[in-house]
GROMACS .gro file of C-alpha atoms in nm:
model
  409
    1UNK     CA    1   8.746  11.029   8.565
    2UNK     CA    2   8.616  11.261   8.312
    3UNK     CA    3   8.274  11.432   8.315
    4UNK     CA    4   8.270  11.428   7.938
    5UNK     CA    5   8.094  11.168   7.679
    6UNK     CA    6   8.380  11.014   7.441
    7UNK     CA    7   8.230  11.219   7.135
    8UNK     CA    8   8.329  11.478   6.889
    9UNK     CA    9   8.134  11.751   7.063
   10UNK     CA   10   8.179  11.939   7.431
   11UNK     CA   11   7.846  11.900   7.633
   12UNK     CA   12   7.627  12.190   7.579
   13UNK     CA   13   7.856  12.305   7.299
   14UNK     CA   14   7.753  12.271   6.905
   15UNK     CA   15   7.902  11.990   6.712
   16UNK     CA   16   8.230  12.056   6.524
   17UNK     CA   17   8.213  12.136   6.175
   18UNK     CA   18   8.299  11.825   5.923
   19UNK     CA   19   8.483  12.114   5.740
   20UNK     CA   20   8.779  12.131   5.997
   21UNK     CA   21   9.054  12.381   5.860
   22UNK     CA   22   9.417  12.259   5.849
   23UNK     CA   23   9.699  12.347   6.059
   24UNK     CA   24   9.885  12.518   5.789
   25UNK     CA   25   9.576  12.732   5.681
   26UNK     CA   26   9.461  12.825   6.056
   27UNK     CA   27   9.811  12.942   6.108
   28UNK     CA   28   9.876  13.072   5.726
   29UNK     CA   29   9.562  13.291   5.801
   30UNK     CA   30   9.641  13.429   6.135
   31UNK     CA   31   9.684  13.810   6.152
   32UNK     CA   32  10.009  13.982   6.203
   33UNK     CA   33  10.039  14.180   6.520
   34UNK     CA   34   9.930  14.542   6.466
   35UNK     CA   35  10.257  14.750   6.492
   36UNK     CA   36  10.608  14.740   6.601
   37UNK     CA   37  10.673  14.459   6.839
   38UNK     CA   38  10.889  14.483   7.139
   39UNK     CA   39  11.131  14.231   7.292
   40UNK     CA   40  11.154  14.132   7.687
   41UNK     CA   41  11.437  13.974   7.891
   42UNK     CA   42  11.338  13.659   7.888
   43UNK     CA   43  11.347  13.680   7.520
   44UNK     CA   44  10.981  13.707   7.452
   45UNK     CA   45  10.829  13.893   7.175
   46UNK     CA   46  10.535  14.148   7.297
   47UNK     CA   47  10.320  14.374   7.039
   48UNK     CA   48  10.042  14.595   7.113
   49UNK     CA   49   9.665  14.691   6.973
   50UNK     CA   50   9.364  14.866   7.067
   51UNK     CA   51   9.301  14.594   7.345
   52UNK     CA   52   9.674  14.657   7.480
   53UNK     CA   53   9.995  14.421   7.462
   54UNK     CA   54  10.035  14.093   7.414
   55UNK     CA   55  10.240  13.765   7.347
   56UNK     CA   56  10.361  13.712   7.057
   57UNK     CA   57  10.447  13.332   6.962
   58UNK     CA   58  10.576  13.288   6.604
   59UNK     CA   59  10.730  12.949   6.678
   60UNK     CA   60  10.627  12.665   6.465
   61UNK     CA   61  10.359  12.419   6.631
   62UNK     CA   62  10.484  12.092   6.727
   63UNK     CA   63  10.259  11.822   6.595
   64UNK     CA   64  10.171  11.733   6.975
   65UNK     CA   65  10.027  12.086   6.993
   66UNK     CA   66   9.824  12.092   6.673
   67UNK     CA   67   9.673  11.736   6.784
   68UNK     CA   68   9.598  11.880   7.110
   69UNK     CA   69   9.443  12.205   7.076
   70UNK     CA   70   9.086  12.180   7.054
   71UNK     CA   71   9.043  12.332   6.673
   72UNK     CA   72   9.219  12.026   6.563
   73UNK     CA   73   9.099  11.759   6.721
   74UNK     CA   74   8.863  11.465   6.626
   75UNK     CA   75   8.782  11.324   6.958
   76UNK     CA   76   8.725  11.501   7.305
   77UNK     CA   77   8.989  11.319   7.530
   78UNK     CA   78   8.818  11.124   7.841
   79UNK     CA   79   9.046  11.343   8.096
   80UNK     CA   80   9.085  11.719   8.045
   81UNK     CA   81   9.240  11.828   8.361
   82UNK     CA   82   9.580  11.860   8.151
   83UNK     CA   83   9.423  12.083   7.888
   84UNK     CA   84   9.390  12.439   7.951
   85UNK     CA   85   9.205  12.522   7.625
   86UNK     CA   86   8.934  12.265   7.714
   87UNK     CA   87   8.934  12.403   8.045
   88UNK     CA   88   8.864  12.740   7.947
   89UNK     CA   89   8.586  12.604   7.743
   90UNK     CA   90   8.471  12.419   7.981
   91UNK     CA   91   8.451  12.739   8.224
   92UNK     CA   92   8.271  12.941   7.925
   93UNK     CA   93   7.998  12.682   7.917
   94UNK     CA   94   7.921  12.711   8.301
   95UNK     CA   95   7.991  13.058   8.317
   96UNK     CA   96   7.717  13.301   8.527
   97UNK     CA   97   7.487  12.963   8.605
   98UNK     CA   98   7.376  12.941   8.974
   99UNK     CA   99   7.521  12.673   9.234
  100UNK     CA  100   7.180  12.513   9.216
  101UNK     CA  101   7.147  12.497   8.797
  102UNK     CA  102   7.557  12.345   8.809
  103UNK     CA  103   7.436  12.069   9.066
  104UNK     CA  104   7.108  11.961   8.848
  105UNK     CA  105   7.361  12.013   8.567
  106UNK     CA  106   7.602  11.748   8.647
  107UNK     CA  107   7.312  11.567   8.801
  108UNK     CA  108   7.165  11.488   8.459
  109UNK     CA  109   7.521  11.437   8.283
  110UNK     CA  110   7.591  11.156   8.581
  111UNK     CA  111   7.239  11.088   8.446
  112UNK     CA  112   7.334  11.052   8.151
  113UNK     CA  113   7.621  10.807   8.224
  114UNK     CA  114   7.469  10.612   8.450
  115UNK     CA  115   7.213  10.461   8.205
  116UNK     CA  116   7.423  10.488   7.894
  117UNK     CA  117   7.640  10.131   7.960
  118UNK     CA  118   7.737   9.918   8.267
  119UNK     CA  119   8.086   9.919   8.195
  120UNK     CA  120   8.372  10.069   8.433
  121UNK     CA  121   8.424  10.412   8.228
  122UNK     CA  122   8.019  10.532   8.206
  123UNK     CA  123   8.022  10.419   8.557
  124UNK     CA  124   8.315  10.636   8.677
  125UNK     CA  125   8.179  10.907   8.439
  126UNK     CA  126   7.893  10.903   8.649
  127UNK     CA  127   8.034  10.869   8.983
  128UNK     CA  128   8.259  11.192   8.878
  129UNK     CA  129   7.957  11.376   8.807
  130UNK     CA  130   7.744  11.372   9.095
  131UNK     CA  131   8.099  11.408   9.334
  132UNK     CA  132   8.103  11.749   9.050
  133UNK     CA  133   7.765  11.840   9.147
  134UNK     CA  134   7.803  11.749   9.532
  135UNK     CA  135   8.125  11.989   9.524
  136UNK     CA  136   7.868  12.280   9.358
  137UNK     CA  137   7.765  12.270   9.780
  138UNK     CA  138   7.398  12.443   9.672
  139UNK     CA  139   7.154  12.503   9.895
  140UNK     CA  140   6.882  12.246   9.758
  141UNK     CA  141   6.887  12.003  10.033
  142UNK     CA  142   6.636  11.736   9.822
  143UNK     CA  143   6.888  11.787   9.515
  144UNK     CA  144   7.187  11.724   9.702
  145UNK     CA  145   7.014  11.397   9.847
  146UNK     CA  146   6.958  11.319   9.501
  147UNK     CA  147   7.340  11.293   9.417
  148UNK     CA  148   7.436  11.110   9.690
  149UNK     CA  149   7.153  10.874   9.631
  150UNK     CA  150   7.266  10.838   9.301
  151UNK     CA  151   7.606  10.842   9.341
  152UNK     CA  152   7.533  10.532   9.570
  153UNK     CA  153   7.378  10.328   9.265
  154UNK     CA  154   7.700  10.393   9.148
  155UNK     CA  155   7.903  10.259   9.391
  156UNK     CA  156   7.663   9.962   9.472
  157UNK     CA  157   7.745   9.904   9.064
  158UNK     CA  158   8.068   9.883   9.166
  159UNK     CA  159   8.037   9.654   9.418
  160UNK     CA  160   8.170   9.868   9.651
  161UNK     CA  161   7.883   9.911   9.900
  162UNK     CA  162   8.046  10.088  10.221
  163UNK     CA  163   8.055  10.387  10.026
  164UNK     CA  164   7.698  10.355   9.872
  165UNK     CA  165   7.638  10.338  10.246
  166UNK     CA  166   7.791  10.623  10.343
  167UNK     CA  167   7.604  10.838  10.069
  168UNK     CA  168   7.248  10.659  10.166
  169UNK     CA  169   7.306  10.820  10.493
  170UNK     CA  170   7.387  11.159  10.423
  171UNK     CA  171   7.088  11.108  10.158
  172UNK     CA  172   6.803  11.059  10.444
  173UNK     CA  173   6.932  11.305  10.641
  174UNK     CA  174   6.908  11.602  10.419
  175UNK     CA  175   6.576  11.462  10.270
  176UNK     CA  176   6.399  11.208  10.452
  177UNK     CA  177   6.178  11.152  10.190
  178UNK     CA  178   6.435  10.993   9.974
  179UNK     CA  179   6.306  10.655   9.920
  180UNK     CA  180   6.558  10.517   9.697
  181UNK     CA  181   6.840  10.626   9.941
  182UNK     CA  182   6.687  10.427  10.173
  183UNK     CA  183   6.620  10.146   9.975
  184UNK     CA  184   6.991  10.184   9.824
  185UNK     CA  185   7.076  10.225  10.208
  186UNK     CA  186   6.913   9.869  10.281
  187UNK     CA  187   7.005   9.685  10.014
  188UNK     CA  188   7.418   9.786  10.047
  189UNK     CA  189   7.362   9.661  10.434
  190UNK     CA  190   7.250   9.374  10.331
  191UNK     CA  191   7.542   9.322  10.140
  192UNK     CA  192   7.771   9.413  10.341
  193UNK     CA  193   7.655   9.158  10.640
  194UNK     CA  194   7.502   9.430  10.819
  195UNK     CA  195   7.109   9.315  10.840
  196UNK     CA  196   7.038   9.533  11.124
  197UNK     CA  197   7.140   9.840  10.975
  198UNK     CA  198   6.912   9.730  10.651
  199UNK     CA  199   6.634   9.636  10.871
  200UNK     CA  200   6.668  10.046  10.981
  201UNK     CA  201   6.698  10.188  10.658
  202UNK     CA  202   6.382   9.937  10.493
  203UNK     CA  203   6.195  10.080  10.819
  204UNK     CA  204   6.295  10.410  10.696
  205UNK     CA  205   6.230  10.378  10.339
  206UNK     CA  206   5.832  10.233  10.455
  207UNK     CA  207   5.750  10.568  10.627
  208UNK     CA  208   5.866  10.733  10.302
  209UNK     CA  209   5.644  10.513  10.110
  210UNK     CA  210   5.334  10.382  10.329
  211UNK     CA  211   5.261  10.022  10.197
  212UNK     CA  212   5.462   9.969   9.939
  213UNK     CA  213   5.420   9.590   9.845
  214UNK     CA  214   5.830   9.544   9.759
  215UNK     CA  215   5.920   9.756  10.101
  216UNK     CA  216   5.697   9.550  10.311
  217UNK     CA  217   5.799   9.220  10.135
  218UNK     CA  218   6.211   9.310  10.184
  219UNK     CA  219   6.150   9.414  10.531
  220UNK     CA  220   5.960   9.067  10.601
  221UNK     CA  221   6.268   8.895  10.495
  222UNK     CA  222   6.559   9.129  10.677
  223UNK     CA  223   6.316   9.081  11.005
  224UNK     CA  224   6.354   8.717  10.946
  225UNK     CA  225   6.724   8.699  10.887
  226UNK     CA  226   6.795   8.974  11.149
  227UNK     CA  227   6.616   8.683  11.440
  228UNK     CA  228   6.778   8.422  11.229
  229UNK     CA  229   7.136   8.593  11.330
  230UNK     CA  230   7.070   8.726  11.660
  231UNK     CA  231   6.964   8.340  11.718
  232UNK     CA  232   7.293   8.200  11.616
  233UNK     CA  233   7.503   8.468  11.775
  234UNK     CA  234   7.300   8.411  12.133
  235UNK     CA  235   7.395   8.046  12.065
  236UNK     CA  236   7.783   8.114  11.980
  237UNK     CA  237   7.833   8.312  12.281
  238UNK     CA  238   7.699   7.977  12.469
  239UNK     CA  239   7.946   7.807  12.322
  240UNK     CA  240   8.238   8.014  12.403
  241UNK     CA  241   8.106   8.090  12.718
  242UNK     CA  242   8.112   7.683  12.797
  243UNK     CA  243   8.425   7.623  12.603
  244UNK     CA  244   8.561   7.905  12.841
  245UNK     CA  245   8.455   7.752  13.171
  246UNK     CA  246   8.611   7.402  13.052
  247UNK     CA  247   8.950   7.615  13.044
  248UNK     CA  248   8.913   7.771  13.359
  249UNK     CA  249   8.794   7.443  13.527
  250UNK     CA  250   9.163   7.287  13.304
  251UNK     CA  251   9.342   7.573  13.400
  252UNK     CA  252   9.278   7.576  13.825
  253UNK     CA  253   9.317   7.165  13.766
  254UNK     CA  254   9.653   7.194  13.628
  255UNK     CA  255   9.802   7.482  13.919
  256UNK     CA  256   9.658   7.214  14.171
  257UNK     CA  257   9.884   6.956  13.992
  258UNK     CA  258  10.179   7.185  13.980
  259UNK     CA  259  10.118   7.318  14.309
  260UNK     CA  260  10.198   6.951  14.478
  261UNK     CA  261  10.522   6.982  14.329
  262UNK     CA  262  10.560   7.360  14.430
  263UNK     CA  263  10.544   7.484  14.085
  264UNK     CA  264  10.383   7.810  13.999
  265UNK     CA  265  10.313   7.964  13.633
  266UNK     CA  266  10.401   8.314  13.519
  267UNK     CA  267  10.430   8.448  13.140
  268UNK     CA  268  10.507   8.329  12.852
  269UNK     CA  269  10.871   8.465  12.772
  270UNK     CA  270  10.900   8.491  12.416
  271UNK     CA  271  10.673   8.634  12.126
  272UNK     CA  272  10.456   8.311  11.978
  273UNK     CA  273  10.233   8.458  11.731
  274UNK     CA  274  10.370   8.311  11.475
  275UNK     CA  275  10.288   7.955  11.608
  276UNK     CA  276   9.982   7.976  11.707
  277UNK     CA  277   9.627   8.184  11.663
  278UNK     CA  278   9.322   8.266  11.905
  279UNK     CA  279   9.404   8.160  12.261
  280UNK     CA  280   9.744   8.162  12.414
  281UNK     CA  281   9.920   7.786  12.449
  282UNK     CA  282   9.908   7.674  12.826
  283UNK     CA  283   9.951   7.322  12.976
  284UNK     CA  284   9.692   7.090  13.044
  285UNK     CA  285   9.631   6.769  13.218
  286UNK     CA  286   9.738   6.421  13.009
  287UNK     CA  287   9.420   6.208  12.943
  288UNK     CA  288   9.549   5.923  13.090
  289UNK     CA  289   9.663   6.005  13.412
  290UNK     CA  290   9.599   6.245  13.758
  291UNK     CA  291   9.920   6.417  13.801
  292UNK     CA  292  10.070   6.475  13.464
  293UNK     CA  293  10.096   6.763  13.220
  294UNK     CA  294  10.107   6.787  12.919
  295UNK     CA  295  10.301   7.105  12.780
  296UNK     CA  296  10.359   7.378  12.502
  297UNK     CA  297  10.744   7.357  12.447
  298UNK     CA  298  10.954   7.609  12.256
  299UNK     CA  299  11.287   7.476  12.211
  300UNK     CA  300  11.540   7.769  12.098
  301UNK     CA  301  11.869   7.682  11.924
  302UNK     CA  302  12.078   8.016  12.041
  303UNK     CA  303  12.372   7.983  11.788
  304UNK     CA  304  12.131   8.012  11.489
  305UNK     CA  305  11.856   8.259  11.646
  306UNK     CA  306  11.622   7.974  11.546
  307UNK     CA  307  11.336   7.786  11.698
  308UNK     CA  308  11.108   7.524  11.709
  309UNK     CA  309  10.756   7.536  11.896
  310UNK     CA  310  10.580   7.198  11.997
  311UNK     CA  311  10.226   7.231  12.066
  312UNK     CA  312  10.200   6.924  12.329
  313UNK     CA  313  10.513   6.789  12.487
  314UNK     CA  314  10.416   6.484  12.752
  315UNK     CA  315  10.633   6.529  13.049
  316UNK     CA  316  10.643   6.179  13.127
  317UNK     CA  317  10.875   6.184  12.831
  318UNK     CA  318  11.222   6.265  12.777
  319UNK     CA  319  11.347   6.559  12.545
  320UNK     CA  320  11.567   6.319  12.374
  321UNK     CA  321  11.229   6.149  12.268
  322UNK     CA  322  11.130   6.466  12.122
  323UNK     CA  323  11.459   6.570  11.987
  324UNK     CA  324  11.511   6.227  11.796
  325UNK     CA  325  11.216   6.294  11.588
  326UNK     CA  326  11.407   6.658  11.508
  327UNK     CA  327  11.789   6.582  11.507
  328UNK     CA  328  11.802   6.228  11.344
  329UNK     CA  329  12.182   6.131  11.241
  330UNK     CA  330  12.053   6.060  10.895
  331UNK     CA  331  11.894   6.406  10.881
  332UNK     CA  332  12.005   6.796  10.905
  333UNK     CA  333  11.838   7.082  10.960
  334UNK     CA  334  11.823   7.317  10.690
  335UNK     CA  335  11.971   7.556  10.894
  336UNK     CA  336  12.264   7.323  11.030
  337UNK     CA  337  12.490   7.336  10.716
  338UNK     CA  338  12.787   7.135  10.907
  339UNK     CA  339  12.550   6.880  11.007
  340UNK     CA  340  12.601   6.871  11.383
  341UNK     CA  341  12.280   6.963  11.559
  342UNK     CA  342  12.205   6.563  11.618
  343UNK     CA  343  12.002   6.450  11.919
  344UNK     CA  344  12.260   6.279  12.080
  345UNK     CA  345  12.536   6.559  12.080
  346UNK     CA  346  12.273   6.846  12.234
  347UNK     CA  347  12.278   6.979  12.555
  348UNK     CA  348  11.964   7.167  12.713
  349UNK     CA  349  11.921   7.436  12.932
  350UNK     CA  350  11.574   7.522  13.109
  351UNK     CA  351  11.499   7.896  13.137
  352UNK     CA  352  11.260   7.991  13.422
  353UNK     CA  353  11.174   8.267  13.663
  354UNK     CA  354  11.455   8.343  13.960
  355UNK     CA  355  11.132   8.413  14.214
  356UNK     CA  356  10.759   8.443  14.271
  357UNK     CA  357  10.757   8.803  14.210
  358UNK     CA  358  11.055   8.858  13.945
  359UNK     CA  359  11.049   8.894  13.607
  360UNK     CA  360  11.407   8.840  13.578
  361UNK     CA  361  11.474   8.455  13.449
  362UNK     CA  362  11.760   8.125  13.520
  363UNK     CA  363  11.867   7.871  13.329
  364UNK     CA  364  11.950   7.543  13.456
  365UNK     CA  365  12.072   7.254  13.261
  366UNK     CA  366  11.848   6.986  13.281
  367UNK     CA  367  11.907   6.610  13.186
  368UNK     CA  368  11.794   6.559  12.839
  369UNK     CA  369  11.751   6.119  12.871
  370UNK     CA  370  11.560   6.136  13.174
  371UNK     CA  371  11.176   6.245  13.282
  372UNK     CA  372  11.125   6.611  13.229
  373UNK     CA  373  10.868   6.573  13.521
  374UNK     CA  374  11.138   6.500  13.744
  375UNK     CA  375  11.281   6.834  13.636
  376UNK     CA  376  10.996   7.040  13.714
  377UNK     CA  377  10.976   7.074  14.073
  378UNK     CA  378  11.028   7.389  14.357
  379UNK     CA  379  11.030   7.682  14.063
  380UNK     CA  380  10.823   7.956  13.871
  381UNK     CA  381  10.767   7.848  13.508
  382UNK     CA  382  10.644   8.041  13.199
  383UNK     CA  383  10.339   7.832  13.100
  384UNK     CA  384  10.527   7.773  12.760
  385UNK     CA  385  10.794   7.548  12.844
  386UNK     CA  386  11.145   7.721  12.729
  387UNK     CA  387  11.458   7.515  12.645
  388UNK     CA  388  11.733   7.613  12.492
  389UNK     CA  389  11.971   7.343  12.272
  390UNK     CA  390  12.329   7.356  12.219
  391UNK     CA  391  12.597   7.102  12.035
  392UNK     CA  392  12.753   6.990  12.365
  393UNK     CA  393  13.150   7.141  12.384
  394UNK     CA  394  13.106   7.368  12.085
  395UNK     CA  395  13.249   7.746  12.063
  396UNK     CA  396  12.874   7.820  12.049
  397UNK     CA  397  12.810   7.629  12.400
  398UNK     CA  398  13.100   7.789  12.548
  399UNK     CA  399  12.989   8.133  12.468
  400UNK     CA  400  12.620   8.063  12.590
  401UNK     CA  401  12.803   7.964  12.929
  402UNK     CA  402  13.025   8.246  12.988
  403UNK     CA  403  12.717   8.505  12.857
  404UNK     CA  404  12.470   8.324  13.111
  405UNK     CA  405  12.743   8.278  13.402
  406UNK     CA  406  12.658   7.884  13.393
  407UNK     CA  407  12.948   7.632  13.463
  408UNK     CA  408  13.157   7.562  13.179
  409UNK     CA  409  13.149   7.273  12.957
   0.00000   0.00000   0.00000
């Protein structure tokens, strides 16, 4: 963003004259070079006067020049970085002024247009100037508080109040006696969600300003919500903290089950992220019964690298009872373009772990009509149940036996 005003005149630099002279007389009026002139090269003319040699350009202007060099124009352009004659201008103005005068300089021209309009370009006009002055790096400690004070009324403008943050802090800590940056400080906490921090800068901005009525009033009210949040996060953690024990009390329930049956849990085997968020899927006891569980089932269909994740799977029930709902005859996956991936034609094969202490996993093909509780009995399962579904005596089944070294169909 540009440090200068959209105007016809460069800041501390005397209006243009109304009277602006042409292109053709500017150029009809410039000298000719003071004697013989002297080829390079690279082709470029060179003469020579009292002050020594120089370029020569006798080429004709393109119109983009004339509009672009600063005798010519009407309007200062919002962004000069890609005009050196502006630049040099702009160096001539500033030229033999101290670090501290070019910080209070851009101060006031951030100032300036700050308080000129709210909209985007005086506010990024002003945000430029104070970073202008900041990069000055003078040795006023109060005036560099000042611009990153006031470069954070910028940025709370912009709604972008980490930053106004940021600057509050460096604010108080080169002057503490900056009570805007710590009002500016507390007021961009606030926003941001972060009432303790506010509650520290309002603190901060009080021993600036003993007894100010707004201070003491603002503080009143972030004390308030501060014990208003600390209250509800004291009884969140509660929560959880029961919520947690009714797992663990679920969890050492469910092993007992299992464990009558010899069954042990280890990991889940495949990435579920995508199913699921917060706590990790693990099985847990039916509500109607003692000894039965109720399970997180991923069923994977190998020949497609596709899957299917059920959240509870009763195994009381059969996996044809789940895979009837899935596979109906009258319906295909999108997926299935031939059609054939129908409940009745699937056969399943059980992945679990080969030992206690293995990570290396089995398959076994289970019976997809009866129980699955009969099933599970004497082995180490991921606590995501893992099945994988084939087209029984398809190319696709074949080649998942002879990969897995199971008995072929």
């Amino acid at each position: 963003a540009s440090l200068w005003h959209s105007s016809s005149r460069l800041p501390g630099c005397p209006v243009w004259s109304s009277r602006q002279p042409t292109a053709r007389n500017y150029l009809e009026t410039m000298p000719p070079p003071e004697g013989p002139l002297t080829v390079d090269d690279q082709g470029i003319k060179w003469g020579e006067d009292t002050f020594g040699p120089y370029r020569v350009d006798d080429r004709i202007w393109t119109m983009n020049e004339i509009r672009d060099h600063p005798m010519f124009m009407e309007d200062v352009p919002s962004d000069i970085s890609d005009n050196p004659e502006l630049l040099a201008l702009q160096s001539l103005i500033y030229d033999g002024q101290t670090q501290e005068e070019l910080a209070e300089h851009f101060k006031n021209l951030g100032n300036e247009a700050f308080r000129s309009s709210m909209n985007k370009i005086s506010s990024q006009n002003a945000l430029s100037a104070y970073t202008k002055g900041l990069e000055m790096e003078c040795k006023d400690d109060a005036l560099n508080a000042q611009l990153h004070s006031n470069r954070a009324a910028v940025s709370m403008r912009l709604k972008k109040n980490d930053k106004a943050v940021d600057d509050c802090r460096r604010a108080v800590k080169l002057d503490p006696k900056n009570t805007k940056a710590f009002y500016r400080g507390a007021t961009s906490s606030e926003a941001l969600g972060l009432t303790e921090q506010a509650v520290k800068f309002c603190r901060g901005a009080l021993e600036s300003k003993p007894g100010d009525a707004e201070l003491t009033q603002m503080l009143k009210k972030l004390e308030k919500q501060h014990e208003e949040e600390l209250e509800q996060a004291h009884a969140r953690e509660e929560a959880q903290a029961a919520e947690e024990a009714k797992f663990v009390e679920a969890a050492t329930t469910v092993k007992s089950v299992l464990g009558k049956r010899d069954v042990t849990l280890g990991p889940i085997l495949f990435e579920l992220a995508m199913y699921f968020q917060g706590r990790k899927p693990e099985p847990k006891l039916v509500s109607d019964a003692e000894d039965a569980v109720e399970w997180p089932l991923l069923l994977l269909y190998d020949e497609f690298a596709q899957s299917d994740f059920v959240e509870t799977f009763d195994e009381r029930c059969s996996l044809n009872d789940q895979l009837q709902v899935m596979f109906p005859a009258d319906r295909q996956a999108e997926w299935d373009e031939e059609g054939k991936y129908v409940w009745d034609r699937l056969v399943c094969y059980l992945e679990y772990y080969r030992s206690e202490k293995s990570d290396t996993t089995e398959l076994r093909k289970i019976s997809a009509g009866d129980s699955l509780q009969a099933e599970l009995t004497g082995m180490r399962l991921p606590q995501v149940l893992t099945v994988h579904a084939l087209v029984d005596g398809s190319g696709a089944h074949a080649s998942f036996c002879r990969e897995h070294h199971l008995p072929m169909p």
